[in-house]
Every structure is written in structure tokens, then in C-alpha cells.
PDB file of C-alpha atoms in Angstrom:
ATOM      1  CA  MET A   1     126.678  92.928  59.349  1.00  0.00           C
ATOM      2  CA  SER A   2     125.886  90.351  62.065  1.00  0.00           C
ATOM      3  CA  SER A   3     127.618  87.321  61.718  1.00  0.00           C
ATOM      4  CA  ALA A   4     124.029  85.428  61.483  1.00  0.00           C
ATOM      5  CA  SER A   5     123.513  87.354  58.762  1.00  0.00           C
ATOM      6  CA  HIS A   6     127.525  86.667  57.405  1.00  0.00           C
ATOM      7  CA  ARG A   7     126.978  82.709  57.918  1.00  0.00           C
ATOM      8  CA  ALA A   8     123.462  83.291  55.842  1.00  0.00           C
ATOM      9  CA  SER A   9     125.473  85.214  52.729  1.00  0.00           C
ATOM     10  CA  GLU A  10     128.602  82.741  52.756  1.00  0.00           C
ATOM     11  CA  ASP A  11     126.413  79.567  52.574  1.00  0.00           C
ATOM     12  CA  GLY A  12     123.325  80.153  50.743  1.00  0.00           C
ATOM     13  CA  ALA A  13     122.077  77.547  52.130  1.00  0.00           C
ATOM     14  CA  LEU A  14     121.705  78.815  55.585  1.00  0.00           C
ATOM     15  CA  ARG A  15     119.345  81.514  56.283  1.00  0.00           C
ATOM     16  CA  PRO A  16     118.478  83.649  59.349  1.00  0.00           C
ATOM     17  CA  LEU A  17     115.893  82.244  61.411  1.00  0.00           C
ATOM     18  CA  GLY A  18     113.922  84.422  64.260  1.00  0.00           C
ATOM     19  CA  SER A  19     111.938  87.373  64.919  1.00  0.00           C
ATOM     20  CA  SER A  20     114.428  89.895  66.569  1.00  0.00           C
ATOM     21  CA  GLU A  21     118.133  90.218  65.901  1.00  0.00           C
ATOM     22  CA  ARG A  22     118.774  89.617  69.555  1.00  0.00           C
ATOM     23  CA  ASN A  23     117.926  86.027  69.621  1.00  0.00           C
ATOM     24  CA  ARG A  24     118.516  84.535  66.401  1.00  0.00           C
ATOM     25  CA  TRP A  25     120.045  81.545  64.712  1.00  0.00           C
ATOM     26  CA  CYS A  26     120.436  80.038  60.834  1.00  0.00           C
ATOM     27  CA  VAL A  27     119.095  77.174  59.582  1.00  0.00           C
ATOM     28  CA  SER A  28     118.947  75.178  56.497  1.00  0.00           C
ATOM     29  CA  ALA A  29     117.274  72.351  55.443  1.00  0.00           C
ATOM     30  CA  ALA A  30     120.578  69.963  56.796  1.00  0.00           C
ATOM     31  CA  ARG A  31     121.746  71.946  59.260  1.00  0.00           C
ATOM     32  CA  ALA A  32     120.746  74.144  62.184  1.00  0.00           C
ATOM     33  CA  ASP A  33     123.397  76.472  63.457  1.00  0.00           C
ATOM     34  CA  LEU A  34     122.344  77.672  67.024  1.00  0.00           C
ATOM     35  CA  VAL A  35     124.730  80.004  67.564  1.00  0.00           C
ATOM     36  CA  ARG A  36     123.377  83.191  68.344  1.00  0.00           C
ATOM     37  CA  ASP A  37     124.992  86.746  67.722  1.00  0.00           C
ATOM     38  CA  PRO A  38     126.817  88.025  71.167  1.00  0.00           C
ATOM     39  CA  ILE A  39     125.299  91.507  71.780  1.00  0.00           C
ATOM     40  CA  PRO A  40     128.002  94.056  72.976  1.00  0.00           C
ATOM     41  CA  PRO A  41     127.271  95.460  76.236  1.00  0.00           C
ATOM     42  CA  LYS A  42     126.928  99.110  76.720  1.00  0.00           C
ATOM     43  CA  PRO A  43     127.171  99.918  80.523  1.00  0.00           C
ATOM     44  CA  VAL A  44     125.639 103.101  81.840  1.00  0.00           C
ATOM     45  CA  THR A  45     126.577 103.651  85.749  1.00  0.00           C
ATOM     46  CA  LEU A  46     123.432 105.959  87.283  1.00  0.00           C
ATOM     47  CA  GLN A  47     122.623 106.781  90.952  1.00  0.00           C
ATOM     48  CA  ALA A  48     119.677 105.172  92.429  1.00  0.00           C
ATOM     49  CA  ASP A  49     119.281 105.203  96.634  1.00  0.00           C
ATOM     50  CA  GLY A  50     122.194 106.080  97.847  1.00  0.00           C
ATOM     51  CA  LYS A  51     124.157 103.625  95.905  1.00  0.00           C
ATOM     52  CA  LEU A  52     125.562 103.409  91.971  1.00  0.00           C
ATOM     53  CA  ILE A  53     124.255 100.724  89.474  1.00  0.00           C
ATOM     54  CA  THR A  54     125.655 100.373  86.213  1.00  0.00           C
ATOM     55  CA  ILE A  55     123.014  98.636  83.967  1.00  0.00           C
ATOM     56  CA  ASP A  56     123.640  97.417  80.408  1.00  0.00           C
ATOM     57  CA  LEU A  57     121.872  99.877  78.098  1.00  0.00           C
ATOM     58  CA  ALA A  58     122.003  96.584  75.383  1.00  0.00           C
ATOM     59  CA  ARG A  59     119.788  94.379  77.838  1.00  0.00           C
ATOM     60  CA  THR A  60     117.366  97.092  78.635  1.00  0.00           C
ATOM     61  CA  ALA A  61     113.888  97.998  77.891  1.00  0.00           C
ATOM     62  CA  MET A  62     111.266 100.814  79.011  1.00  0.00           C
ATOM     63  CA  ILE A  63     108.351 100.246  79.982  1.00  0.00           C
ATOM     64  CA  VAL A  64     105.402 102.357  79.816  1.00  0.00           C
ATOM     65  CA  VAL A  65     102.205 101.634  82.172  1.00  0.00           C
ATOM     66  CA  ASP A  66      98.673 102.926  81.012  1.00  0.00           C
ATOM     67  CA  MET A  67      99.795 106.363  79.707  1.00  0.00           C
ATOM     68  CA  GLN A  68      96.172 106.596  78.165  1.00  0.00           C
ATOM     69  CA  ASN A  69      93.549 108.870  77.451  1.00  0.00           C
ATOM     70  CA  ASP A  70      90.970 107.116  79.951  1.00  0.00           C
ATOM     71  CA  PHE A  71      93.610 107.320  82.586  1.00  0.00           C
ATOM     72  CA  CYS A  72      94.845 110.923  81.968  1.00  0.00           C
ATOM     73  CA  HIS A  73      92.555 112.945  79.570  1.00  0.00           C
ATOM     74  CA  PRO A  74      90.749 115.711  81.147  1.00  0.00           C
ATOM     75  CA  ASN A  75      87.362 114.037  78.872  1.00  0.00           C
ATOM     76  CA  GLY A  76      88.191 110.546  79.734  1.00  0.00           C
ATOM     77  CA  TRP A  77      86.908 107.681  82.034  1.00  0.00           C
ATOM     78  CA  LEU A  78      88.619 108.614  85.603  1.00  0.00           C
ATOM     79  CA  ALA A  79      88.081 112.247  84.861  1.00  0.00           C
ATOM     80  CA  HIS A  80      83.985 111.083  84.324  1.00  0.00           C
ATOM     81  CA  ILE A  81      83.872 109.322  87.206  1.00  0.00           C
ATOM     82  CA  GLY A  82      85.394 112.299  89.645  1.00  0.00           C
ATOM     83  CA  VAL A  83      89.055 111.383  89.807  1.00  0.00           C
ATOM     84  CA  ASP A  84      91.528 114.381  89.490  1.00  0.00           C
ATOM     85  CA  VAL A  85      93.675 113.378  86.642  1.00  0.00           C
ATOM     86  CA  ALA A  86      96.173 116.269  86.953  1.00  0.00           C
ATOM     87  CA  PRO A  87      98.315 113.663  89.044  1.00  0.00           C
ATOM     88  CA  ALA A  88      98.678 111.113  86.133  1.00  0.00           C
ATOM     89  CA  ARG A  89      99.449 113.809  83.519  1.00  0.00           C
ATOM     90  CA  ARG A  90     103.030 114.360  85.859  1.00  0.00           C
ATOM     91  CA  PRO A  91     104.747 112.145  84.028  1.00  0.00           C
ATOM     92  CA  ILE A  92     103.984 113.447  80.514  1.00  0.00           C
ATOM     93  CA  ALA A  93     107.016 116.060  80.551  1.00  0.00           C
ATOM     94  CA  PRO A  94     109.696 113.622  81.566  1.00  0.00           C
ATOM     95  CA  LEU A  95     108.674 111.244  79.105  1.00  0.00           C
ATOM     96  CA  ARG A  96     108.609 113.516  76.263  1.00  0.00           C
ATOM     97  CA  ARG A  97     112.375 114.357  77.233  1.00  0.00           C
ATOM     98  CA  LEU A  98     113.135 110.935  77.976  1.00  0.00           C
ATOM     99  CA  LEU A  99     111.859 108.468  75.581  1.00  0.00           C
ATOM    100  CA  PRO A 100     113.302 110.193  72.184  1.00  0.00           C
ATOM    101  CA  LEU A 101     116.932 109.529  74.010  1.00  0.00           C
ATOM    102  CA  LEU A 102     115.931 106.110  74.677  1.00  0.00           C
ATOM    103  CA  ARG A 103     115.221 104.929  71.309  1.00  0.00           C
ATOM    104  CA  LYS A 104     118.414 106.922  70.316  1.00  0.00           C
ATOM    105  CA  HIS A 105     120.719 104.474  71.922  1.00  0.00           C
ATOM    106  CA  ASP A 106     118.443 101.739  70.549  1.00  0.00           C
ATOM    107  CA  VAL A 107     116.277 101.019  74.494  1.00  0.00           C
ATOM    108  CA  PRO A 108     112.680  99.403  73.125  1.00  0.00           C
ATOM    109  CA  VAL A 109     109.954 101.192  74.359  1.00  0.00           C
ATOM    110  CA  ILE A 110     107.477  99.060  74.961  1.00  0.00           C
ATOM    111  CA  TRP A 111     103.553 100.552  76.106  1.00  0.00           C
ATOM    112  CA  VAL A 112     101.674  98.162  78.151  1.00  0.00           C
ATOM    113  CA  ASN A 113      97.955  99.748  78.290  1.00  0.00           C
ATOM    114  CA  TRP A 114      94.734  98.107  79.378  1.00  0.00           C
ATOM    115  CA  GLY A 115      93.102  97.206  76.176  1.00  0.00           C
ATOM    116  CA  ASN A 116      89.720  95.309  76.498  1.00  0.00           C
ATOM    117  CA  ARG A 117      88.223  93.202  73.612  1.00  0.00           C
ATOM    118  CA  PRO A 118      84.895  94.418  72.641  1.00  0.00           C
ATOM    119  CA  ASP A 119      82.732  91.570  73.675  1.00  0.00           C
ATOM    120  CA  ARG A 120      84.956  91.815  77.243  1.00  0.00           C
ATOM    121  CA  LEU A 121      85.026  87.661  77.179  1.00  0.00           C
ATOM    122  CA  ASN A 122      88.660  88.665  78.337  1.00  0.00           C
ATOM    123  CA  LEU A 123      87.229  90.173  81.651  1.00  0.00           C
ATOM    124  CA  SER A 124      85.729  88.229  84.836  1.00  0.00           C
ATOM    125  CA  PRO A 125      82.678  89.839  87.059  1.00  0.00           C
ATOM    126  CA  ALA A 126      85.377  90.159  89.754  1.00  0.00           C
ATOM    127  CA  LEU A 127      87.685  92.336  87.807  1.00  0.00           C
ATOM    128  CA  LEU A 128      84.299  94.035  86.696  1.00  0.00           C
ATOM    129  CA  HIS A 129      83.245  94.301  90.330  1.00  0.00           C
ATOM    130  CA  VAL A 130      86.338  96.474  90.911  1.00  0.00           C
ATOM    131  CA  TYR A 131      85.640  98.934  88.733  1.00  0.00           C
ATOM    132  CA  ASN A 132      81.658  98.817  88.593  1.00  0.00           C
ATOM    133  CA  PRO A 133      80.966  98.041  92.239  1.00  0.00           C
ATOM    134  CA  ASP A 134      76.658  98.306  92.355  1.00  0.00           C
ATOM    135  CA  GLY A 135      76.655  97.332  88.496  1.00  0.00           C
ATOM    136  CA  ARG A 136      75.199 100.904  87.739  1.00  0.00           C
ATOM    137  CA  GLY A 137      78.081 102.876  86.721  1.00  0.00           C
ATOM    138  CA  VAL A 138      80.140 102.681  84.043  1.00  0.00           C
ATOM    139  CA  GLY A 139      82.911 100.352  84.131  1.00  0.00           C
ATOM    140  CA  LEU A 140      85.192  98.721  82.099  1.00  0.00           C
ATOM    141  CA  GLY A 141      84.178  98.411  78.466  1.00  0.00           C
ATOM    142  CA  ASP A 142      80.676 100.631  79.258  1.00  0.00           C
ATOM    143  CA  PRO A 143      80.131 103.925  77.013  1.00  0.00           C
ATOM    144  CA  LEU A 144      80.988 106.993  78.612  1.00  0.00           C
ATOM    145  CA  PRO A 145      78.083 109.474  78.265  1.00  0.00           C
ATOM    146  CA  GLY A 146      77.820 112.045  75.848  1.00  0.00           C
ATOM    147  CA  SER A 147      81.062 110.902  73.910  1.00  0.00           C
ATOM    148  CA  GLY A 148      79.629 106.806  73.916  1.00  0.00           C
ATOM    149  CA  ALA A 149      83.803 106.114  74.073  1.00  0.00           C
ATOM    150  CA  LYS A 150      83.743 102.633  75.736  1.00  0.00           C
ATOM    151  CA  VAL A 151      85.916 102.429  78.388  1.00  0.00           C
ATOM    152  CA  LEU A 152      89.428 101.187  77.427  1.00  0.00           C
ATOM    153  CA  GLU A 153      88.130  99.213  74.682  1.00  0.00           C
ATOM    154  CA  ARG A 154      91.497  98.097  72.612  1.00  0.00           C
ATOM    155  CA  GLY A 155      91.733 100.208  69.264  1.00  0.00           C
ATOM    156  CA  SER A 156      89.185 102.856  70.438  1.00  0.00           C
ATOM    157  CA  TRP A 157      90.182 106.565  71.280  1.00  0.00           C
ATOM    158  CA  SER A 158      89.529 105.478  75.491  1.00  0.00           C
ATOM    159  CA  ALA A 159      92.576 103.199  75.404  1.00  0.00           C
ATOM    160  CA  ALA A 160      94.694 105.463  73.017  1.00  0.00           C
ATOM    161  CA  ILE A 161      98.313 106.905  74.425  1.00  0.00           C
ATOM    162  CA  VAL A 162      97.584 110.533  75.515  1.00  0.00           C
ATOM    163  CA  ASP A 163      98.437 112.695  72.376  1.00  0.00           C
ATOM    164  CA  GLU A 164     101.230 114.640  74.080  1.00  0.00           C
ATOM    165  CA  LEU A 165     103.273 111.120  74.301  1.00  0.00           C
ATOM    166  CA  GLU A 166     104.568 110.570  70.592  1.00  0.00           C
ATOM    167  CA  THR A 167     104.628 106.657  69.873  1.00  0.00           C
ATOM    168  CA  ASP A 168     107.898 105.826  66.863  1.00  0.00           C
ATOM    169  CA  PRO A 169     107.189 103.434  64.539  1.00  0.00           C
ATOM    170  CA  SER A 170     109.988 101.079  66.043  1.00  0.00           C
ATOM    171  CA  ASP A 171     108.138 101.257  69.619  1.00  0.00           C
ATOM    172  CA  ILE A 172     106.253  97.708  71.036  1.00  0.00           C
ATOM    173  CA  GLN A 173     102.572  97.652  71.951  1.00  0.00           C
ATOM    174  CA  VAL A 174     100.856  95.428  74.712  1.00  0.00           C
ATOM    175  CA  ALA A 175      97.641  95.065  75.275  1.00  0.00           C
ATOM    176  CA  LYS A 176      96.761  94.019  78.875  1.00  0.00           C
ATOM    177  CA  TYR A 177      94.154  93.272  81.166  1.00  0.00           C
ATOM    178  CA  ARG A 178      94.714  92.929  84.398  1.00  0.00           C
ATOM    179  CA  MET A 179      96.972  95.085  86.752  1.00  0.00           C
ATOM    180  CA  SER A 180      99.809  93.476  85.328  1.00  0.00           C
ATOM    181  CA  GLY A 181     101.190  93.280  82.360  1.00  0.00           C
ATOM    182  CA  PHE A 182     102.774  89.861  81.900  1.00  0.00           C
ATOM    183  CA  GLN A 183      98.939  88.448  83.354  1.00  0.00           C
ATOM    184  CA  ASP A 184      98.176  86.644  80.469  1.00  0.00           C
ATOM    185  CA  THR A 185      99.338  88.597  77.817  1.00  0.00           C
ATOM    186  CA  GLU A 186     102.546  88.313  75.492  1.00  0.00           C
ATOM    187  CA  LEU A 187     105.083  90.433  77.342  1.00  0.00           C
ATOM    188  CA  ASP A 188     107.553  88.015  78.369  1.00  0.00           C
ATOM    189  CA  SER A 189     108.212  86.603  75.481  1.00  0.00           C
ATOM    190  CA  ILE A 190     108.497  89.780  73.585  1.00  0.00           C
ATOM    191  CA  LEU A 191     111.156  90.677  76.262  1.00  0.00           C
ATOM    192  CA  ARG A 192     113.126  87.112  76.500  1.00  0.00           C
ATOM    193  CA  ASN A 193     113.200  87.465  72.541  1.00  0.00           C
ATOM    194  CA  LEU A 194     114.894  90.901  72.803  1.00  0.00           C
ATOM    195  CA  GLY A 195     117.610  89.715  74.717  1.00  0.00           C
ATOM    196  CA  VAL A 196     116.134  92.075  77.943  1.00  0.00           C
ATOM    197  CA  THR A 197     117.549  91.459  81.514  1.00  0.00           C
ATOM    198  CA  THR A 198     116.650  94.907  82.892  1.00  0.00           C
ATOM    199  CA  LEU A 199     113.479  97.230  82.567  1.00  0.00           C
ATOM    200  CA  MET A 200     112.692 100.791  83.657  1.00  0.00           C
ATOM    201  CA  PHE A 201     109.259 101.227  84.394  1.00  0.00           C
ATOM    202  CA  ALA A 202     107.032 104.379  84.282  1.00  0.00           C
ATOM    203  CA  GLY A 203     103.509 105.163  83.838  1.00  0.00           C
ATOM    204  CA  VAL A 204     100.281 105.442  86.092  1.00  0.00           C
ATOM    205  CA  ASN A 205      99.250 104.533  88.802  1.00  0.00           C
ATOM    206  CA  ALA A 206     102.082 104.106  90.301  1.00  0.00           C
ATOM    207  CA  ASP A 207     100.633 102.083  92.965  1.00  0.00           C
ATOM    208  CA  GLN A 208      98.589  99.846  91.141  1.00  0.00           C
ATOM    209  CA  CYS A 209      99.407  98.658  87.411  1.00  0.00           C
ATOM    210  CA  VAL A 210     103.182 100.097  87.401  1.00  0.00           C
ATOM    211  CA  LEU A 211     103.803  98.135  90.712  1.00  0.00           C
ATOM    212  CA  CYS A 212     101.829  95.186  89.722  1.00  0.00           C
ATOM    213  CA  THR A 213     103.562  94.475  86.456  1.00  0.00           C
ATOM    214  CA  LEU A 214     106.918  95.318  88.493  1.00  0.00           C
ATOM    215  CA  GLN A 215     106.471  92.906  90.917  1.00  0.00           C
ATOM    216  CA  ASP A 216     105.954  90.409  88.361  1.00  0.00           C
ATOM    217  CA  ALA A 217     109.336  91.162  86.191  1.00  0.00           C
ATOM    218  CA  ASN A 218     110.884  90.917  89.580  1.00  0.00           C
ATOM    219  CA  PHE A 219     109.388  87.598  90.395  1.00  0.00           C
ATOM    220  CA  ARG A 220     110.473  86.277  86.901  1.00  0.00           C
ATOM    221  CA  GLY A 221     113.687  87.437  87.051  1.00  0.00           C
ATOM    222  CA  TYR A 222     114.293  91.011  85.528  1.00  0.00           C
ATOM    223  CA  ASP A 223     116.246  93.576  87.177  1.00  0.00           C
ATOM    224  CA  CYS A 224     113.844  96.411  87.569  1.00  0.00           C
ATOM    225  CA  LEU A 225     113.865 100.681  87.968  1.00  0.00           C
ATOM    226  CA  LEU A 226     111.207 102.305  88.823  1.00  0.00           C
ATOM    227  CA  LEU A 227     111.568 106.286  87.673  1.00  0.00           C
ATOM    228  CA  GLU A 228     109.809 107.800  90.166  1.00  0.00           C
ATOM    229  CA  ASP A 229     109.456 111.026  88.280  1.00  0.00           C
ATOM    230  CA  CYS A 230     107.980 109.097  85.324  1.00  0.00           C
ATOM    231  CA  ALA A 231     105.722 107.613  87.432  1.00  0.00           C
ATOM    232  CA  ALA A 232     102.513 109.131  89.041  1.00  0.00           C
ATOM    233  CA  THR A 233      99.371 108.233  91.311  1.00  0.00           C
ATOM    234  CA  THR A 234      95.459 109.351  91.598  1.00  0.00           C
ATOM    235  CA  SER A 235      95.598 107.572  94.952  1.00  0.00           C
ATOM    236  CA  PRO A 236      96.330 109.082  98.063  1.00  0.00           C
ATOM    237  CA  ASP A 237     100.241 110.281  98.945  1.00  0.00           C
ATOM    238  CA  TYR A 238     100.683 107.210 101.322  1.00  0.00           C
ATOM    239  CA  CYS A 239      99.907 104.925  98.572  1.00  0.00           C
ATOM    240  CA  LEU A 240     102.863 106.491  96.021  1.00  0.00           C
ATOM    241  CA  ALA A 241     105.030 106.484  99.628  1.00  0.00           C
ATOM    242  CA  ALA A 242     104.709 102.756 100.241  1.00  0.00           C
ATOM    243  CA  THR A 243     104.955 101.858  96.325  1.00  0.00           C
ATOM    244  CA  LEU A 244     108.548 103.465  96.725  1.00  0.00           C
ATOM    245  CA  TYR A 245     109.255 101.962  99.841  1.00  0.00           C
ATOM    246  CA  ASN A 246     108.426  98.567  98.917  1.00  0.00           C
ATOM    247  CA  VAL A 247     110.174  98.915  95.361  1.00  0.00           C
ATOM    248  CA  ARG A 248     113.547 100.052  97.560  1.00  0.00           C
ATOM    249  CA  GLN A 249     113.020  97.002 100.212  1.00  0.00           C
ATOM    250  CA  CYS A 250     111.836  94.178  97.642  1.00  0.00           C
ATOM    251  CA  PHE A 251     111.615  94.575  93.928  1.00  0.00           C
ATOM    252  CA  GLY A 252     114.312  97.001  92.636  1.00  0.00           C
ATOM    253  CA  PHE A 253     115.741 100.313  92.576  1.00  0.00           C
ATOM    254  CA  VAL A 254     114.259 103.559  92.451  1.00  0.00           C
ATOM    255  CA  THR A 255     115.796 106.513  90.065  1.00  0.00           C
ATOM    256  CA  SER A 256     114.710 109.272  88.097  1.00  0.00           C
ATOM    257  CA  SER A 257     114.730 110.290  84.077  1.00  0.00           C
ATOM    258  CA  GLN A 258     117.093 113.175  84.951  1.00  0.00           C
ATOM    259  CA  THR A 259     119.825 110.689  86.659  1.00  0.00           C
ATOM    260  CA  ILE A 260     119.237 108.293  83.193  1.00  0.00           C
ATOM    261  CA  VAL A 261     119.287 111.317  80.884  1.00  0.00           C
ATOM    262  CA  ALA A 262     122.590 112.478  83.044  1.00  0.00           C
ATOM    263  CA  GLY A 263     124.170 108.500  82.671  1.00  0.00           C
ATOM    264  CA  LEU A 264     123.453 109.164  79.132  1.00  0.00           C
ATOM    265  CA  GLY A 265     125.283 112.311  78.437  1.00  0.00           C
ATOM    266  CA  GLU A 266     128.237 110.991  80.350  1.00  0.00           C
ATOM    267  CA  GLY A 267     128.501 108.161  78.498  1.00  0.00           C
ATOM    268  CA  GLU A 268     128.311 110.080  75.094  1.00  0.00           C
ATOM    269  CA  LEU A 269     131.106 112.063  76.835  1.00  0.00           C
ATOM    270  CA  GLN A 270     133.285 109.307  77.523  1.00  0.00           C
ATOM    271  CA  ALA A 271     132.656 107.114  74.298  1.00  0.00           C
ATOM    272  CA  THR A 272     133.959 110.691  72.379  1.00  0.00           C
ATOM    273  CA  LYS A 273     136.860 111.085  74.324  1.00  0.00           C
ATOM    274  CA  ILE A 274     138.277 107.613  73.580  1.00  0.00           C
ATOM    275  CA  MET A 275     137.794 108.029  70.320  1.00  0.00           C
ATOM    276  CA  PRO A 276     141.171 108.020  67.951  1.00  0.00           C
TER     277      PRO A 276
END
């Protein structure tokens, strides 16, 4: 039982207030106890870019960007407009191994997915132009010929996470409408309520939505790790090379899911050894 819950049970007038156990205090008509429960650290040491780094799993979240049908499925939007989506599917296998392990260690998994309003009132002409430059193509919110699925419309098959990646009831979903998952969304508020300071990034496209979201996270003071084998792009190879360079140089660290899995395994082994 948390100390906040204990205080509430000892004093019937005090009750916990907050959407997350990581950011909660107690309140009554006469009192407000603003002392939050401490979050016990869960350090894990990893190899990244030739340097050992130690992260606190208790303050870490996993951000998975745009692993959706329209970006990754052979019948989705990108495939319809002639893009080879095979690279966008490469993160699926490593994410299938990694995500269940992160959930086991109580690391929040946050899916940041493109999700347009049906009326597209969240999309500017400048943004629509990026994906439909002559006004005659199939852009954001337009129906795909054949299926009629509207491109990346929230709640549709187009915007759904690919079937190969199973979600969990504990996962958190955030809809975005720009390259960055922080722009005009609730992502930052969610992370702060979770007490998160370190973010691991995966998804597509690495040089576009993943990078923009990671950059904005860095600008807001979060520690950022890009998982190279869990991020991919349909852009030319030099775009990915530039992305990895810029993350290492300016915005955080580059590591891999294998490194995370190994680190968690070593942590479990050490915990077993020191238990009486």
C-alpha cells in the first residue's frame, strides 16, 4: 500500500487525488497533504554509442510512433501511393519481443499515432499540401480507392496499429496531427503525470515523425534514447544516417532493443543473487 493510500486509510477525511499513482496527493475539506509518494529507482545500465549509460526504469516510458496500417500495411496509404513499406515493417519483430518485457517491468508503453478528425479541422492547408501537392491525389483524410478507408482518420482501420503489434489495456494512446507527437497533444501532460524523465523511441518514419517527436522531447528536458532496430524509414538511406548522427550529436543516445533486453536480463539476475 502506498503511503498516500495509508494516510487516507488512517484518516477517513483524507482521500488520494490524482490520475496517476506517480503524481498523487491527499485532500479533504480541511486539509491538503501535498507530499507525493517517492518513486523507488530501478536503475539499469546499458551500452549506447560506446558509452555506458544508466537509466531509471521507474521514470522511463516507451514511445512508439505511427506503427499504423496506413504507414506499414501492404494495403495502406503509403503502399497505395507507390511507397515500398517493407522498411516500415522492420520494427515489428523487435517490438514484439521488447514491449511485453517492458510492460513486465512496469514501463509505460505509449502509442503516438496519427489520427485526424473526420472533418479535418485540425489540419491546415499547409499540412494537407505536404501529402497532396497538386490537390488531385489521395492525401490526409481522403478515401483510398477500392477500400474507401479514409487516410489516417482517427478510429478507422487506416489509423489502427498493425495487427502484428498487440496492445495491452495498460498501454496509453495519444493521437497526433503533426510530425511531432508533442504539438497540440496531451503527451507532455501524460508524461509529467507519470513522473517520466527518460523516453525510449521507436516507430516510423525515423527521420520524420520519430525524429520530430524526439527533438521536441529533448527541447522539453526529457532524456532521449532512439532504439535503432525499432525505428525505420521509407526515405533514402542517407536520411536514416543523418537522423542517427543528429540524435547522437544533439538530442540523446542511440541504442537497440537487444541492448535493452540484455540490460533487463542482467538486472533480473543481479536482483535474484542478492535476495536472501
